Tab-separated table of C-alpha atoms in Angstrom:
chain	number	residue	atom	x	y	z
A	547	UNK	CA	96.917	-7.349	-16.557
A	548	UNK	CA	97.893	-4.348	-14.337
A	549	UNK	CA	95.432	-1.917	-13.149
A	550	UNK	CA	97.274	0.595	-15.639
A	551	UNK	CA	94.988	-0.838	-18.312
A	552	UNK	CA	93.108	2.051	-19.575
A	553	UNK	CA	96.279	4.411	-18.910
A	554	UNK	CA	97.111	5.643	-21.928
A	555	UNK	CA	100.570	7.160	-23.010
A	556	UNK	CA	102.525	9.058	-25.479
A	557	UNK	CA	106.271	7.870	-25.997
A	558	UNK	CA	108.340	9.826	-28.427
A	559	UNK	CA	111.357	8.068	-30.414
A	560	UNK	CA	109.298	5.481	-29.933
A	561	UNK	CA	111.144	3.797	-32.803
A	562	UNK	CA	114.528	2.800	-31.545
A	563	UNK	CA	116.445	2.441	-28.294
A	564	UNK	CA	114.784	3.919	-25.062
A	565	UNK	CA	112.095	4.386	-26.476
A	566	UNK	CA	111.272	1.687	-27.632
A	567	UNK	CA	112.332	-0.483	-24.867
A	568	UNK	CA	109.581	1.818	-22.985
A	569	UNK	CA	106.564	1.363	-25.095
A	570	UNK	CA	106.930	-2.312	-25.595
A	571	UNK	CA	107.203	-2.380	-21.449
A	572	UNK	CA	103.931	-0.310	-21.193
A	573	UNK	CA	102.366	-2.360	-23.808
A	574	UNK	CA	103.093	-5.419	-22.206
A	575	UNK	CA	101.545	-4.389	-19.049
A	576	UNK	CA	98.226	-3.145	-20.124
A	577	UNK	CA	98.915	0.358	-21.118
A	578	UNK	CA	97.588	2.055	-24.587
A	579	UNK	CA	100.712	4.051	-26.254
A	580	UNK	CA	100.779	6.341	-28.920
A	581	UNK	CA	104.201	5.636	-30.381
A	582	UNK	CA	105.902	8.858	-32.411
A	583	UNK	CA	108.680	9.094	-34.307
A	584	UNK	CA	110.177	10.261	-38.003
A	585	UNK	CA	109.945	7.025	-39.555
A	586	UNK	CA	105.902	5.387	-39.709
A	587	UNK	CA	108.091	1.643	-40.462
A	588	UNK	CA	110.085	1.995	-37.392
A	589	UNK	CA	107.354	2.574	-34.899
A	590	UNK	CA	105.237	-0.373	-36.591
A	591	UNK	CA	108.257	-2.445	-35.944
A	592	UNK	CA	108.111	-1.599	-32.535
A	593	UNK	CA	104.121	-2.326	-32.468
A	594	UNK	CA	104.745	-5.930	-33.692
A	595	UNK	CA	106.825	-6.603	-29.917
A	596	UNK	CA	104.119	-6.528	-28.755
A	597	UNK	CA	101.147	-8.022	-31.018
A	598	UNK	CA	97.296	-7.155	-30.215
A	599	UNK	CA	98.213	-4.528	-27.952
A	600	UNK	CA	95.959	-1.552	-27.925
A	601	UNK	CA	98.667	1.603	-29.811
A	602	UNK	CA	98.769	4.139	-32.391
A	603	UNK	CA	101.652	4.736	-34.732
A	604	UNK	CA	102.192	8.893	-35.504
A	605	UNK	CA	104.796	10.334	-37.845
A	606	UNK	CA	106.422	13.250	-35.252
A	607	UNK	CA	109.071	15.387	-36.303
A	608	UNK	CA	108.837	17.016	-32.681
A	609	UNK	CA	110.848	19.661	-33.503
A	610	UNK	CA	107.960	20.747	-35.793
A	611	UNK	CA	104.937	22.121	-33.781
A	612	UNK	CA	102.048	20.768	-36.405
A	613	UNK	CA	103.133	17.817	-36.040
A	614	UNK	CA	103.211	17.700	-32.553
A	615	UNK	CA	99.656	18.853	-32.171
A	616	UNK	CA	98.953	16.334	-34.674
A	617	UNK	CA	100.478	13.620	-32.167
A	618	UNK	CA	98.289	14.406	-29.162
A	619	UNK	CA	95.223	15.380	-31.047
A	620	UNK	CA	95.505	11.538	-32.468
A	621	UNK	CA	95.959	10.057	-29.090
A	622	UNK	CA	92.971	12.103	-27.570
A	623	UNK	CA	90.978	11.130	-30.597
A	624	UNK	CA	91.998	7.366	-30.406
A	625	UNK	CA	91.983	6.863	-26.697
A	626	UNK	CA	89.753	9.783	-24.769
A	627	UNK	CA	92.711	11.215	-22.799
A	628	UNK	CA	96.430	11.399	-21.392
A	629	UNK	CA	97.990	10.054	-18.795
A	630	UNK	CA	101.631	9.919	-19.371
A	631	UNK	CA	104.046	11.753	-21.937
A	632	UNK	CA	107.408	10.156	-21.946
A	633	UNK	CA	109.453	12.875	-23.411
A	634	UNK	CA	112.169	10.942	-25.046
A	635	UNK	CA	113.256	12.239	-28.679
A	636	UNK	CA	116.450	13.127	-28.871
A	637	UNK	CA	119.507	13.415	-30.503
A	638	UNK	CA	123.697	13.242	-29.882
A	639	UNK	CA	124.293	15.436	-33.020
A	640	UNK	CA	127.360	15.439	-34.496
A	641	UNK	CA	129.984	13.304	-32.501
A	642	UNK	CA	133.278	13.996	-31.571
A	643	UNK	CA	133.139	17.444	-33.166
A	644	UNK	CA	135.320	19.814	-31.289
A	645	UNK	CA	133.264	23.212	-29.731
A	646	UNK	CA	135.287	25.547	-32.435
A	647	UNK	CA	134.527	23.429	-35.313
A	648	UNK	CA	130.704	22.760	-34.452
A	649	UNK	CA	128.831	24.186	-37.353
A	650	UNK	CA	125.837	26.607	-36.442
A	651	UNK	CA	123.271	24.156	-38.179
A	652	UNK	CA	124.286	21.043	-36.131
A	653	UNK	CA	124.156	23.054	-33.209
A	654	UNK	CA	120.327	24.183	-34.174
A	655	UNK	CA	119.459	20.819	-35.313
A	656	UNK	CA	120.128	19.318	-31.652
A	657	UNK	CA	118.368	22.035	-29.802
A	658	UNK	CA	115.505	22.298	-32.123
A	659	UNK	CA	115.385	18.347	-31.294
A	660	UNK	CA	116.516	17.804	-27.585
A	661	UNK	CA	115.484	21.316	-26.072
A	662	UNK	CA	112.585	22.562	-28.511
A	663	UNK	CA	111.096	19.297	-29.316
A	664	UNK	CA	110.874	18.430	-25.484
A	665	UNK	CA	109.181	21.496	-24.600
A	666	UNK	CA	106.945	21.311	-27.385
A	667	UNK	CA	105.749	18.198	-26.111
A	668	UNK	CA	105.692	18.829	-22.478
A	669	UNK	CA	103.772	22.182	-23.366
A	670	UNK	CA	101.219	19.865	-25.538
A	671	UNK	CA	100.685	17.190	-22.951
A	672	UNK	CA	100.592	20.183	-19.961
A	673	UNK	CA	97.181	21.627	-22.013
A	674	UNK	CA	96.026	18.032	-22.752
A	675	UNK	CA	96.139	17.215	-18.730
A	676	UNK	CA	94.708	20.517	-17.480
A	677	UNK	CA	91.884	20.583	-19.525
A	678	UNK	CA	90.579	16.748	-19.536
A	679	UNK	CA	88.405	15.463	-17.159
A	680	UNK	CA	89.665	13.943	-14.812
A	681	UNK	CA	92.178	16.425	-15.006
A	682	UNK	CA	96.178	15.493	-14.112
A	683	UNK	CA	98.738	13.291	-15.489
A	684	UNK	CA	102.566	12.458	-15.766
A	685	UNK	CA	105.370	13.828	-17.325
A	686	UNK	CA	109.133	12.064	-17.569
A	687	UNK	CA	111.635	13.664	-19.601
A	688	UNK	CA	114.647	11.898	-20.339
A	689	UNK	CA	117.370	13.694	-19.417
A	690	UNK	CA	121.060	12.026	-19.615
A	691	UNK	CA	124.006	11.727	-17.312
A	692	UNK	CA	124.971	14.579	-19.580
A	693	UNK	CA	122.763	16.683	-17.511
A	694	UNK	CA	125.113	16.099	-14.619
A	695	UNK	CA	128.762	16.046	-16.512
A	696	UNK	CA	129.826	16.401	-19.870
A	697	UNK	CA	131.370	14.017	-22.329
A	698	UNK	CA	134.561	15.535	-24.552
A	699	UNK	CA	133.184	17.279	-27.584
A	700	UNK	CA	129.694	17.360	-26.616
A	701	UNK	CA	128.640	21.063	-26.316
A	702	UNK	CA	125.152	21.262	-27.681
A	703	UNK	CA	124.205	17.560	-26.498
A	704	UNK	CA	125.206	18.863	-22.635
A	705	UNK	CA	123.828	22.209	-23.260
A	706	UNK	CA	120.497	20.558	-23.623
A	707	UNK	CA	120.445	18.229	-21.002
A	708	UNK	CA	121.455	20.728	-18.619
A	709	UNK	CA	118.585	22.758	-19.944
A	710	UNK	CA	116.162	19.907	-19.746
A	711	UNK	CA	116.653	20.126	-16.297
A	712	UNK	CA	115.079	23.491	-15.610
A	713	UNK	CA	112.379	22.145	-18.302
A	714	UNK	CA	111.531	19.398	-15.839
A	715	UNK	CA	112.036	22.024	-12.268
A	716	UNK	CA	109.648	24.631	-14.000
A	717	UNK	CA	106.895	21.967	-15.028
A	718	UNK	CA	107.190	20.567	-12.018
A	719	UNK	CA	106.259	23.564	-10.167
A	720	UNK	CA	103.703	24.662	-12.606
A	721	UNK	CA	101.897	21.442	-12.754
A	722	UNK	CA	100.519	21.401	-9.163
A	723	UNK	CA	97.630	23.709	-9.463
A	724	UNK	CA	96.204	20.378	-12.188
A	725	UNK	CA	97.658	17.202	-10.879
A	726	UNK	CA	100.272	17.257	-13.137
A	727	UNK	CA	103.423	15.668	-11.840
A	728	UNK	CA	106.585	15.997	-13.895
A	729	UNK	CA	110.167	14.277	-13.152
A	730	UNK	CA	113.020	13.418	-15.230
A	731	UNK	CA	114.874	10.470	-15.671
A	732	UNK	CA	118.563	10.481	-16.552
A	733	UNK	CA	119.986	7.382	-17.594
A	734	UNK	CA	124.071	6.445	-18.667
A	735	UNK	CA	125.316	4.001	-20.881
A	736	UNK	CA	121.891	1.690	-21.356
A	737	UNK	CA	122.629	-0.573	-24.539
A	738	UNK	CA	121.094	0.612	-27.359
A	739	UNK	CA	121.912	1.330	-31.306
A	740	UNK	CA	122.594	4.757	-30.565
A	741	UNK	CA	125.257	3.869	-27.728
A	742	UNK	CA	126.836	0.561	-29.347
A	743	UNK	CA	130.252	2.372	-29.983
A	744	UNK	CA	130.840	2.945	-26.203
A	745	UNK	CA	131.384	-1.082	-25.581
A	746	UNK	CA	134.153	-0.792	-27.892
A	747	UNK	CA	135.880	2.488	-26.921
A	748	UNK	CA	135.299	6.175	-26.679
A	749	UNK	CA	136.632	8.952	-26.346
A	750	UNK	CA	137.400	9.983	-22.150
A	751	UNK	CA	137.925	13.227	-20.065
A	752	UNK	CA	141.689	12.012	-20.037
A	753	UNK	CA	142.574	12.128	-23.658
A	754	UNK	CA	142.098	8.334	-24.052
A	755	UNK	CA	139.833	5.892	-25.812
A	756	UNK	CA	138.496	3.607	-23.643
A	757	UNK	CA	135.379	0.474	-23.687
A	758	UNK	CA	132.523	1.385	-21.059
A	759	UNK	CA	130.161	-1.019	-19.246
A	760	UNK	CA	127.160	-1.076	-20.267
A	761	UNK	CA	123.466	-2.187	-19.061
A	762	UNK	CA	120.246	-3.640	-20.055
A	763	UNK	CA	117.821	-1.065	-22.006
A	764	UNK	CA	115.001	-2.748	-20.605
A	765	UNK	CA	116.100	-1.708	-16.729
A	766	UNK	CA	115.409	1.629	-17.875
A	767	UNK	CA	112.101	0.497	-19.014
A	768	UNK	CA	111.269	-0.786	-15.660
A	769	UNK	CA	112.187	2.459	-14.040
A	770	UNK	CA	110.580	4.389	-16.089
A	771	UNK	CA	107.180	2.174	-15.736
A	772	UNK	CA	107.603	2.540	-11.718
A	773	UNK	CA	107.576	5.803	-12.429
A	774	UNK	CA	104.743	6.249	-13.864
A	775	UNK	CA	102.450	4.043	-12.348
A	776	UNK	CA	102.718	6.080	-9.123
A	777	UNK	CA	99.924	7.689	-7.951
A	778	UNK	CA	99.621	11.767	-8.848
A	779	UNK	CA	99.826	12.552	-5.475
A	780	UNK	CA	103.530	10.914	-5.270
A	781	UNK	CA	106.392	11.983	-7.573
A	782	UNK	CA	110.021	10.706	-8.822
A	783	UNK	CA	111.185	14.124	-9.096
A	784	UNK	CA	114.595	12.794	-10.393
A	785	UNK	CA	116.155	9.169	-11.126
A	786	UNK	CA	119.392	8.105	-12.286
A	787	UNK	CA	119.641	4.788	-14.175
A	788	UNK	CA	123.430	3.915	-15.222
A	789	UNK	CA	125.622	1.086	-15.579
A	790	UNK	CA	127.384	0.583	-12.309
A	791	UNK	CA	130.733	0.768	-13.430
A	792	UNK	CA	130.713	3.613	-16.056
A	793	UNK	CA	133.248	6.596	-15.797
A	794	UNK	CA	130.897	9.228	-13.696
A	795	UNK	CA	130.788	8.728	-10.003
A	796	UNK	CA	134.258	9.747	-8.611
A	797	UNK	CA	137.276	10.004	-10.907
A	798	UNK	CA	136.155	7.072	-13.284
């Protein structure tokens, strides 16, 4: 067991992909986690990885700020305190959807989700840390390559990301009066559900449909446990996890 033991976490979308591949990794090495997500089942399934380990499962719509207070208010009640929010919840939206024919509701639905949602949470967890005794914690929002460079026909994903970014600067900042240390991890082409179709083609900058590599989720598990085991008083302000090979550095 590590001497994260009694650290105790919050992962969001803690039902699928990244997010589960993180909880399961923080579970596995002594952490507590209170897993959120829409679906109660999903989360359980991600419990079972990891059986006797000491985690909460909370329905979290995070767009929705109820239920969001509802999340840490469980994990304080369950576990005493905070140490880590990994700010993960997130959606693509609609895909391939060209920027004119983007309907107004998809559009809301992935901010209210990827930019909303995130600052929801970070807000939540910010209170959480500065008030507790001892006071401090860690903050890692997942950002996305898309917070560097867009994909084709990916306005409101990228417009998110990008603002995620200056989510992540501002908390940083405003965290260091309380210990609070806040960095941002943006990862490209890990191999989840979500990101299957890129190992069989999509769509590129070019005009052409083309397979990506891809990685191993659980790399960006690792990373994101190194992380957060640092000490308060050292910070990952931002890391960039991708498949070696993918179409981003350079011309491709």
């Amino acid at each position: 067991m590590t001497d994260t033991q009694s650290k105790i976490a919050v992962v969001t979308g803690a039902g699928s992909g990244i997010g589960r591949a993180v909880a399961v990794e923080l579970l596995r090495t002594g952490w507590s986690v209170a897993l959120a997500g829409r679906r109660v089942e999903t989360l359980e399934e991600t419990t079972a990885l990891v059986p006797g380990a000491p985690s909460i499962a909370v329905r979290t719509d995070v767009a929705r700020p109820e239920d969001v207070a509802g999340l840490f208010g469980a994990t304080v009640g369950r576990f005493g305190r905070l140490d880590l929010l990994f700010n993960n919840a997130g959606t693509f939206g609609p895909g391939g959807v060209p920027v004119e024919e983007l309907p107004y509701d998809a559009w809301r639905h992935v901010v209210d989700t990827n930019l909303n949602g995130a600052f929801l949470c970070a807000q939540t967890a910010y209170r959480t840390m500065k008030e507790q005794t001892p006071q401090g914690g860690r903050i890692i929002n997942n950002g996305s390559i898309s917070a560097h460079a867009p994909r084709p026909h990916s306005v409101a994903y990228t417009a998110t990301k990008h603002a995620l970014t200056g989510l992540t600067k501002s908390l940083s900042l405003d965290g260091r009066p309380y210990r609070i240390a806040v960095g941002q991890i943006d990862i490209g082409n890990a191999a989840t559900e979500m990101t299957r179709r890129m190992s069989t083609g999509v769509l590129q900058a070019n005009g052409e449909t083309a397979p990506e590599p891809m990685m191993d989720v659980a790399e960006v598990a690792r990373t994101v446990r190194h992380m957060a085991e640092l000490p308060l008083e050292a910070n990952v302000q931002f890391a960039t996890v991708l498949a070696t090979a993918m179409p981003y550095i350079g011309r491709g």
